[in-house]
mmCIF file of C-alpha atoms in Angstrom:
data_model
loop_
_atom_site.group_PDB
_atom_site.id
_atom_site.type_symbol
_atom_site.label_atom_id
_atom_site.label_comp_id
_atom_site.label_asym_id
_atom_site.label_seq_id
_atom_site.Cartn_x
_atom_site.Cartn_y
_atom_site.Cartn_z
ATOM 1 C CA MET A 1 -30.686 89.252 -47.667
ATOM 2 C CA GLU A 2 -32.138 87.396 -50.904
ATOM 3 C CA ALA A 3 -28.832 85.516 -51.342
ATOM 4 C CA GLY A 4 -29.006 84.325 -47.714
ATOM 5 C CA ARG A 5 -32.481 83.048 -48.366
ATOM 6 C CA GLN A 6 -31.308 81.219 -51.424
ATOM 7 C CA ALA A 7 -28.643 79.469 -49.730
ATOM 8 C CA ALA A 8 -30.723 78.428 -47.027
ATOM 9 C CA THR A 9 -33.186 76.966 -49.336
ATOM 10 C CA GLY A 10 -30.545 75.225 -51.373
ATOM 11 C CA ALA A 11 -28.963 73.668 -48.025
ATOM 12 C CA ALA A 12 -32.369 72.366 -46.723
ATOM 13 C CA PRO A 13 -32.400 69.640 -49.514
ATOM 14 C CA ARG A 14 -28.750 68.843 -48.898
ATOM 15 C CA LEU A 15 -29.443 68.511 -45.278
ATOM 16 C CA ALA A 16 -32.353 66.387 -45.997
ATOM 17 C CA GLY A 17 -30.616 64.163 -48.554
ATOM 18 C CA GLY A 18 -27.545 63.767 -46.312
ATOM 19 C CA ARG A 19 -30.174 62.539 -43.353
ATOM 20 C CA ILE A 20 -31.681 59.785 -45.695
ATOM 21 C CA VAL A 21 -28.446 58.570 -46.827
ATOM 22 C CA ALA A 22 -27.196 58.466 -43.198
ATOM 23 C CA LEU A 23 -30.816 56.693 -42.471
ATOM 24 C CA VAL A 24 -30.109 54.061 -45.002
ATOM 25 C CA ARG A 25 -26.448 53.298 -43.716
ATOM 26 C CA ALA A 26 -27.859 53.009 -40.333
ATOM 27 C CA CYS A 27 -30.328 50.051 -41.336
ATOM 28 C CA HIS A 28 -27.292 47.710 -41.982
ATOM 29 C CA PRO A 29 -28.167 47.903 -45.730
ATOM 30 C CA GLU A 30 -26.378 44.394 -46.652
ATOM 31 C CA PRO A 31 -27.999 42.104 -44.302
ATOM 32 C CA THR A 32 -31.465 43.832 -44.833
ATOM 33 C CA VAL A 33 -31.345 43.661 -48.549
ATOM 34 C CA ALA A 34 -29.745 40.122 -48.612
ATOM 35 C CA VAL A 35 -32.394 38.781 -46.101
ATOM 36 C CA THR A 36 -35.527 40.441 -47.768
ATOM 37 C CA LEU A 37 -34.285 39.219 -51.319
ATOM 38 C CA PHE A 38 -33.757 35.559 -50.079
ATOM 39 C CA ALA A 39 -37.291 35.371 -48.551
ATOM 40 C CA THR A 40 -38.530 36.986 -51.840
ATOM 41 C CA ALA A 41 -36.973 34.356 -53.818
ATOM 42 C CA LEU A 42 -38.251 31.514 -51.768
ATOM 43 C CA ALA A 43 -41.604 32.868 -51.898
ATOM 44 C CA ALA A 44 -41.574 33.353 -55.705
ATOM 45 C CA ALA A 45 -40.177 29.843 -56.181
ATOM 46 C CA GLY A 46 -42.777 28.106 -54.005
ATOM 47 C CA GLY A 47 -45.586 29.477 -56.060
ATOM 48 C CA ARG A 48 -46.931 32.512 -54.450
ATOM 49 C CA THR A 49 -48.892 35.058 -56.521
ATOM 50 C CA ARG A 50 -47.357 38.140 -57.448
ATOM 51 C CA ALA A 51 -49.308 39.888 -54.511
ATOM 52 C CA GLY A 52 -48.009 37.188 -52.376
ATOM 53 C CA VAL A 53 -44.379 37.765 -53.261
ATOM 54 C CA VAL A 54 -45.043 41.433 -52.462
ATOM 55 C CA ALA A 55 -46.657 40.611 -49.159
ATOM 56 C CA VAL A 56 -43.272 38.696 -48.088
ATOM 57 C CA ALA A 57 -40.963 41.169 -49.595
ATOM 58 C CA THR A 58 -42.701 44.121 -47.606
ATOM 59 C CA ALA A 59 -43.105 42.267 -44.284
ATOM 60 C CA VAL A 60 -39.542 40.948 -44.309
ATOM 61 C CA GLY A 61 -38.160 44.162 -45.444
ATOM 62 C CA THR A 62 -39.883 46.385 -42.746
ATOM 63 C CA GLY A 63 -38.969 43.583 -40.134
ATOM 64 C CA GLN A 64 -35.281 43.823 -41.154
ATOM 65 C CA LEU A 65 -35.237 47.531 -41.401
ATOM 66 C CA SER A 66 -36.694 47.636 -37.757
ATOM 67 C CA VAL A 67 -34.097 45.619 -36.386
ATOM 68 C CA GLY A 68 -31.074 47.219 -38.318
ATOM 69 C CA TRP A 69 -32.310 50.730 -37.003
ATOM 70 C CA GLY A 70 -32.936 49.361 -33.868
ATOM 71 C CA ASN A 71 -29.308 47.709 -33.227
ATOM 72 C CA ASP A 72 -27.834 51.152 -34.123
ATOM 73 C CA LEU A 73 -30.309 53.009 -31.769
ATOM 74 C CA VAL A 74 -29.878 50.610 -28.735
ATOM 75 C CA ASP A 75 -25.914 50.548 -29.180
ATOM 76 C CA ARG A 76 -25.429 54.462 -30.081
ATOM 77 C CA GLY A 77 -23.581 54.964 -26.734
ATOM 78 C CA ARG A 78 -21.456 51.697 -27.023
ATOM 79 C CA ASP A 79 -20.578 52.414 -30.616
ATOM 80 C CA ALA A 80 -19.520 56.011 -29.526
ATOM 81 C CA ALA A 81 -17.363 54.846 -26.681
ATOM 82 C CA GLY A 82 -15.939 52.294 -29.224
ATOM 83 C CA GLY A 83 -14.916 54.845 -31.785
ATOM 84 C CA ARG A 84 -17.134 53.193 -34.223
ATOM 85 C CA THR A 85 -16.793 55.564 -37.398
ATOM 86 C CA ASP A 86 -18.906 53.344 -39.411
ATOM 87 C CA LYS A 87 -22.140 54.304 -37.493
ATOM 88 C CA PRO A 88 -24.079 57.469 -38.816
ATOM 89 C CA ILE A 89 -25.406 58.122 -35.507
ATOM 90 C CA VAL A 90 -21.903 58.527 -33.966
ATOM 91 C CA VAL A 91 -20.025 60.282 -36.941
ATOM 92 C CA ASP A 92 -22.805 61.575 -39.098
ATOM 93 C CA GLY A 93 -24.925 63.510 -36.645
ATOM 94 C CA LEU A 94 -27.917 61.354 -37.343
ATOM 95 C CA ALA A 95 -30.404 62.331 -34.614
ATOM 96 C CA PRO A 96 -31.662 59.356 -32.545
ATOM 97 C CA GLY A 97 -35.100 60.728 -32.536
ATOM 98 C CA THR A 98 -34.958 60.370 -36.455
ATOM 99 C CA VAL A 99 -33.938 56.680 -36.229
ATOM 100 C CA ALA A 100 -36.305 55.899 -33.471
ATOM 101 C CA GLY A 101 -39.192 57.312 -35.645
ATOM 102 C CA ALA A 102 -38.210 55.270 -38.632
ATOM 103 C CA THR A 103 -37.928 52.144 -36.360
ATOM 104 C CA ALA A 104 -41.105 52.656 -35.038
ATOM 105 C CA ALA A 105 -42.688 53.119 -38.316
ATOM 106 C CA ALA A 106 -40.909 50.002 -39.839
ATOM 107 C CA LEU A 107 -41.990 47.898 -36.915
ATOM 108 C CA VAL A 108 -45.666 48.988 -36.910
ATOM 109 C CA ALA A 109 -46.007 48.360 -40.719
ATOM 110 C CA CYS A 110 -44.519 44.990 -40.233
ATOM 111 C CA VAL A 111 -47.388 43.672 -38.402
ATOM 112 C CA PRO A 112 -50.216 43.973 -40.779
ATOM 113 C CA LEU A 113 -47.929 43.184 -43.769
ATOM 114 C CA SER A 114 -46.974 40.019 -41.946
ATOM 115 C CA PHE A 115 -50.389 38.934 -41.657
ATOM 116 C CA LEU A 116 -51.196 39.280 -45.233
ATOM 117 C CA SER A 117 -49.687 36.066 -45.472
ATOM 118 C CA GLY A 118 -52.154 34.466 -43.064
ATOM 119 C CA GLY A 119 -52.198 33.905 -39.272
ATOM 120 C CA ARG A 120 -49.692 30.973 -39.143
ATOM 121 C CA ALA A 121 -47.036 32.887 -41.339
ATOM 122 C CA GLY A 122 -47.655 36.166 -39.815
ATOM 123 C CA SER A 123 -47.005 34.862 -36.540
ATOM 124 C CA ALA A 124 -44.121 33.044 -37.414
ATOM 125 C CA HIS A 125 -42.362 35.936 -39.099
ATOM 126 C CA LEU A 126 -43.085 38.187 -36.217
ATOM 127 C CA ALA A 127 -41.466 35.885 -33.850
ATOM 128 C CA ALA A 128 -38.485 35.788 -36.232
ATOM 129 C CA VAL A 129 -38.376 39.590 -35.974
ATOM 130 C CA ALA A 130 -38.695 39.497 -32.246
ATOM 131 C CA GLY A 131 -35.569 37.103 -32.197
ATOM 132 C CA GLY A 132 -33.714 40.056 -33.841
ATOM 133 C CA TRP A 133 -34.878 42.517 -31.210
ATOM 134 C CA ALA A 134 -33.986 40.236 -28.474
ATOM 135 C CA TYR A 135 -30.450 40.118 -29.697
ATOM 136 C CA ASN A 136 -30.491 44.091 -29.762
ATOM 137 C CA LEU A 137 -31.776 44.352 -26.350
ATOM 138 C CA GLY A 138 -29.195 42.080 -24.707
ATOM 139 C CA LEU A 139 -28.760 38.614 -25.898
ATOM 140 C CA LYS A 140 -25.767 39.975 -28.200
ATOM 141 C CA ALA A 141 -23.730 40.398 -25.089
ATOM 142 C CA THR A 142 -24.276 36.974 -23.670
ATOM 143 C CA PRO A 143 -23.060 33.371 -24.643
ATOM 144 C CA LEU A 144 -26.616 32.884 -25.923
ATOM 145 C CA SER A 145 -25.919 35.435 -28.782
ATOM 146 C CA VAL A 146 -26.182 33.109 -31.304
ATOM 147 C CA ALA A 147 -29.714 31.751 -30.345
ATOM 148 C CA PRO A 148 -31.645 34.823 -31.873
ATOM 149 C CA TYR A 149 -29.990 34.177 -35.072
ATOM 150 C CA ALA A 150 -30.650 30.299 -35.079
ATOM 151 C CA VAL A 151 -34.399 30.866 -34.127
ATOM 152 C CA SER A 152 -35.017 33.714 -36.347
ATOM 153 C CA PHE A 153 -33.485 32.166 -39.358
ATOM 154 C CA ALA A 154 -35.378 28.886 -38.800
ATOM 155 C CA LEU A 155 -38.527 30.809 -38.446
ATOM 156 C CA LEU A 156 -38.077 32.991 -41.626
ATOM 157 C CA PRO A 157 -38.393 30.438 -44.360
ATOM 158 C CA ALA A 158 -40.847 28.564 -42.434
ATOM 159 C CA SER A 159 -42.937 31.474 -42.405
ATOM 160 C CA VAL A 160 -42.695 31.791 -46.119
ATOM 161 C CA VAL A 161 -43.778 28.285 -46.740
ATOM 162 C CA LEU A 162 -46.586 28.644 -44.169
ATOM 163 C CA GLY A 163 -47.892 31.463 -46.224
ATOM 164 C CA LEU A 164 -48.140 29.281 -49.301
ATOM 165 C CA PRO A 165 -51.492 27.841 -50.639
ATOM 166 C CA GLY A 166 -53.063 25.559 -48.213
ATOM 167 C CA HIS A 167 -50.406 26.675 -45.609
ATOM 168 C CA PRO A 168 -48.460 23.448 -45.767
ATOM 169 C CA THR A 169 -46.021 22.671 -42.855
ATOM 170 C CA PRO A 170 -42.584 23.403 -43.866
ATOM 171 C CA PRO A 171 -40.226 20.365 -44.614
ATOM 172 C CA TRP A 172 -37.909 19.510 -41.756
ATOM 173 C CA TRP A 173 -34.780 20.459 -43.488
ATOM 174 C CA LEU A 174 -35.762 23.877 -44.523
ATOM 175 C CA PRO A 175 -35.850 25.540 -40.956
ATOM 176 C CA LEU A 176 -32.732 23.480 -39.855
ATOM 177 C CA ALA A 177 -30.815 24.855 -43.006
ATOM 178 C CA GLY A 178 -31.805 28.408 -42.232
ATOM 179 C CA ALA A 179 -30.873 28.170 -38.562
ATOM 180 C CA LEU A 180 -27.276 26.818 -39.368
ATOM 181 C CA LEU A 181 -26.818 29.301 -42.171
ATOM 182 C CA GLY A 182 -28.153 32.384 -39.830
ATOM 183 C CA SER A 183 -25.988 31.008 -37.075
ATOM 184 C CA GLY A 184 -22.861 30.970 -39.480
ATOM 185 C CA ALA A 185 -23.594 34.550 -40.564
ATOM 186 C CA HIS A 186 -23.683 35.675 -36.997
ATOM 187 C CA PHE A 187 -19.865 34.352 -36.437
ATOM 188 C CA ALA A 188 -19.054 36.064 -39.674
ATOM 189 C CA ASN A 189 -20.676 39.259 -39.268
ATOM 190 C CA VAL A 190 -18.905 39.909 -35.811
ATOM 191 C CA LEU A 191 -15.543 39.618 -37.337
ATOM 192 C CA PRO A 192 -14.884 43.213 -38.192
ATOM 193 C CA ASP A 193 -16.211 44.404 -34.864
ATOM 194 C CA LEU A 194 -14.165 42.054 -32.476
ATOM 195 C CA ASP A 195 -11.743 44.822 -31.595
ATOM 196 C CA ALA A 196 -14.480 47.502 -30.803
ATOM 197 C CA ASP A 197 -16.363 44.941 -28.829
ATOM 198 C CA ALA A 198 -13.450 44.051 -26.777
ATOM 199 C CA ARG A 199 -13.232 47.803 -25.966
ATOM 200 C CA THR A 200 -16.709 48.262 -25.028
ATOM 201 C CA GLY A 201 -17.201 44.996 -22.966
ATOM 202 C CA VAL A 202 -19.625 43.141 -25.377
ATOM 203 C CA ARG A 203 -18.987 39.397 -24.558
ATOM 204 C CA GLY A 204 -21.114 37.262 -26.921
ATOM 205 C CA LEU A 205 -20.340 33.937 -27.828
ATOM 206 C CA PRO A 206 -18.188 34.720 -30.717
ATOM 207 C CA GLN A 207 -16.099 37.368 -28.586
ATOM 208 C CA ARG A 208 -15.570 34.596 -26.193
ATOM 209 C CA LEU A 209 -14.031 32.273 -28.872
ATOM 210 C CA GLY A 210 -11.716 34.591 -30.059
ATOM 211 C CA PRO A 211 -10.769 35.123 -34.061
ATOM 212 C CA ALA A 212 -9.554 31.642 -34.937
ATOM 213 C CA GLY A 213 -12.689 30.262 -33.089
ATOM 214 C CA VAL A 214 -15.205 32.588 -34.948
ATOM 215 C CA ARG A 215 -13.694 31.781 -38.354
ATOM 216 C CA ALA A 216 -13.832 28.114 -37.577
ATOM 217 C CA SER A 217 -17.257 28.260 -36.270
ATOM 218 C CA ALA A 218 -18.760 30.315 -39.131
ATOM 219 C CA ALA A 219 -17.192 27.784 -41.587
ATOM 220 C CA LEU A 220 -18.419 24.639 -39.890
ATOM 221 C CA LEU A 221 -21.987 26.193 -39.616
ATOM 222 C CA LEU A 222 -22.166 27.684 -43.218
ATOM 223 C CA ALA A 223 -20.938 24.021 -44.616
ATOM 224 C CA ALA A 224 -23.468 22.292 -42.534
ATOM 225 C CA GLY A 225 -26.229 24.653 -43.799
ATOM 226 C CA SER A 226 -25.263 24.068 -47.227
ATOM 227 C CA VAL A 227 -25.383 20.146 -46.788
ATOM 228 C CA VAL A 228 -28.603 20.347 -45.325
ATOM 229 C CA ALA A 229 -29.982 22.845 -47.956
ATOM 230 C CA VAL A 230 -28.748 20.607 -51.009
ATOM 231 C CA LEU A 231 -29.293 17.185 -49.479
ATOM 232 C CA GLY A 232 -32.541 17.642 -47.204
ATOM 233 C CA PRO A 233 -34.879 17.577 -50.046
ATOM 234 C CA GLY A 234 -33.483 14.170 -50.955
ATOM 235 C CA ASP A 235 -32.383 12.756 -54.628
ATOM 236 C CA PRO A 236 -29.919 15.393 -55.305
ATOM 237 C CA ARG A 237 -29.126 15.708 -59.082
ATOM 238 C CA GLY A 238 -25.360 15.792 -60.150
ATOM 239 C CA TRP A 239 -25.270 19.520 -60.628
ATOM 240 C CA GLN A 240 -26.532 20.248 -57.132
ATOM 241 C CA VAL A 241 -23.785 18.062 -55.796
ATOM 242 C CA GLY A 242 -21.360 19.829 -57.693
ATOM 243 C CA ALA A 243 -22.510 23.213 -56.656
ATOM 244 C CA LEU A 244 -22.313 21.881 -53.037
ATOM 245 C CA ALA A 245 -18.712 21.188 -53.599
ATOM 246 C CA ALA A 246 -18.417 24.544 -54.733
ATOM 247 C CA VAL A 247 -19.867 26.198 -52.156
ATOM 248 C CA SER A 248 -17.822 24.262 -49.582
ATOM 249 C CA GLY A 249 -14.884 25.686 -51.442
ATOM 250 C CA LEU A 250 -16.110 29.198 -51.414
ATOM 251 C CA THR A 251 -16.634 28.727 -47.555
ATOM 252 C CA GLY A 252 -13.315 27.849 -46.715
ATOM 253 C CA LEU A 253 -11.800 30.423 -49.077
ATOM 254 C CA GLY A 254 -14.141 33.229 -48.108
ATOM 255 C CA LEU A 255 -13.614 32.943 -44.365
ATOM 256 C CA ARG A 256 -9.862 32.988 -45.026
ATOM 257 C CA LEU A 257 -10.134 36.706 -46.284
ATOM 258 C CA GLY A 258 -10.180 40.045 -44.251
ATOM 259 C CA ASP A 259 -12.799 40.328 -41.811
ATOM 260 C CA ARG A 260 -15.506 42.713 -43.880
ATOM 261 C CA GLN A 261 -14.819 40.343 -47.039
ATOM 262 C CA ALA A 262 -15.166 37.121 -44.951
ATOM 263 C CA PHE A 263 -18.885 38.568 -44.014
ATOM 264 C CA ARG A 264 -19.893 39.036 -47.858
ATOM 265 C CA ALA A 265 -18.410 35.642 -48.575
ATOM 266 C CA ALA A 266 -20.651 34.418 -46.153
ATOM 267 C CA MET A 267 -23.609 36.359 -47.569
ATOM 268 C CA ALA A 268 -22.794 34.786 -50.882
ATOM 269 C CA VAL A 269 -22.908 31.429 -49.565
ATOM 270 C CA ALA A 270 -26.144 32.103 -48.249
ATOM 271 C CA ALA A 271 -27.390 33.482 -51.493
ATOM 272 C CA ILE A 272 -26.098 30.137 -53.307
ATOM 273 C CA ASP A 273 -27.793 27.965 -50.940
ATOM 274 C CA VAL A 274 -31.227 30.000 -51.292
ATOM 275 C CA ALA A 275 -31.022 29.441 -55.104
ATOM 276 C CA LEU A 276 -30.236 25.791 -54.782
ATOM 277 C CA VAL A 277 -33.255 25.700 -52.261
ATOM 278 C CA ALA A 278 -35.415 27.573 -54.685
ATOM 279 C CA ALA A 279 -34.612 25.061 -57.614
ATOM 280 C CA ALA A 280 -35.391 22.051 -55.335
ATOM 281 C CA GLY A 281 -38.701 23.644 -54.203
ATOM 282 C CA THR A 282 -39.767 24.470 -50.506
ATOM 283 C CA ARG A 283 -42.939 22.237 -50.286
ATOM 284 C CA PRO A 284 -42.893 19.073 -48.416
ATOM 285 C CA ALA A 285 -43.030 16.095 -50.365
#
């Protein structure tokens, strides 16, 4: 009897730990962490105080968690039908109720955390999060699937600038670069899922273009976003032009790799562009 109780108490932490790992996997950790770090870097480079940087990081982090968890929650039936072995709700026995609770908690926390940066910044960030939810709730399966990415990734850097001291208007090139890079990431992101999407009837814009069209669109959008990010601020230095050439090469090479590696290459391109933007500054001239 005692041995049975000890085994049960030992199993409980293991089960809890397994649920936590599955929950982390269900939030789409790579893009969630990447987007949060990108926004945090822009806030730090723009001159936010330490508290302001933390406010951006927590607001963006909770918003991305809600969108990532919400995506797997909404798509759980489709993912099961498509045999998605990378989805914890499908293969790890992660309870939908657990994901729903985590999603709700992240979304509720995101609201006050967003407004720590001010009314305009908070509204812009919540509109960006709403774009992610619009994608989850239906736009992903329509020809307008790229629109939430374009809008949300235009609003995200704009919200960071709007939260700076004095709440300046973002420079024109910053939301444009964000929209182009976010749209390119959308095309790269669906590459690993094209077969599963075909089996389950997801017909977003990338799925309608096919693999070759997806890769070409991702390359074009990422390259255009890189050009705007580097040349938009004006008077680029020699090293920035050199970095742009390197990023262009990485874009072309990365999107020739396997599907999952192509998406990671797109994230690397976005990271370099964010670093270049941070070096140039985000305040309008």
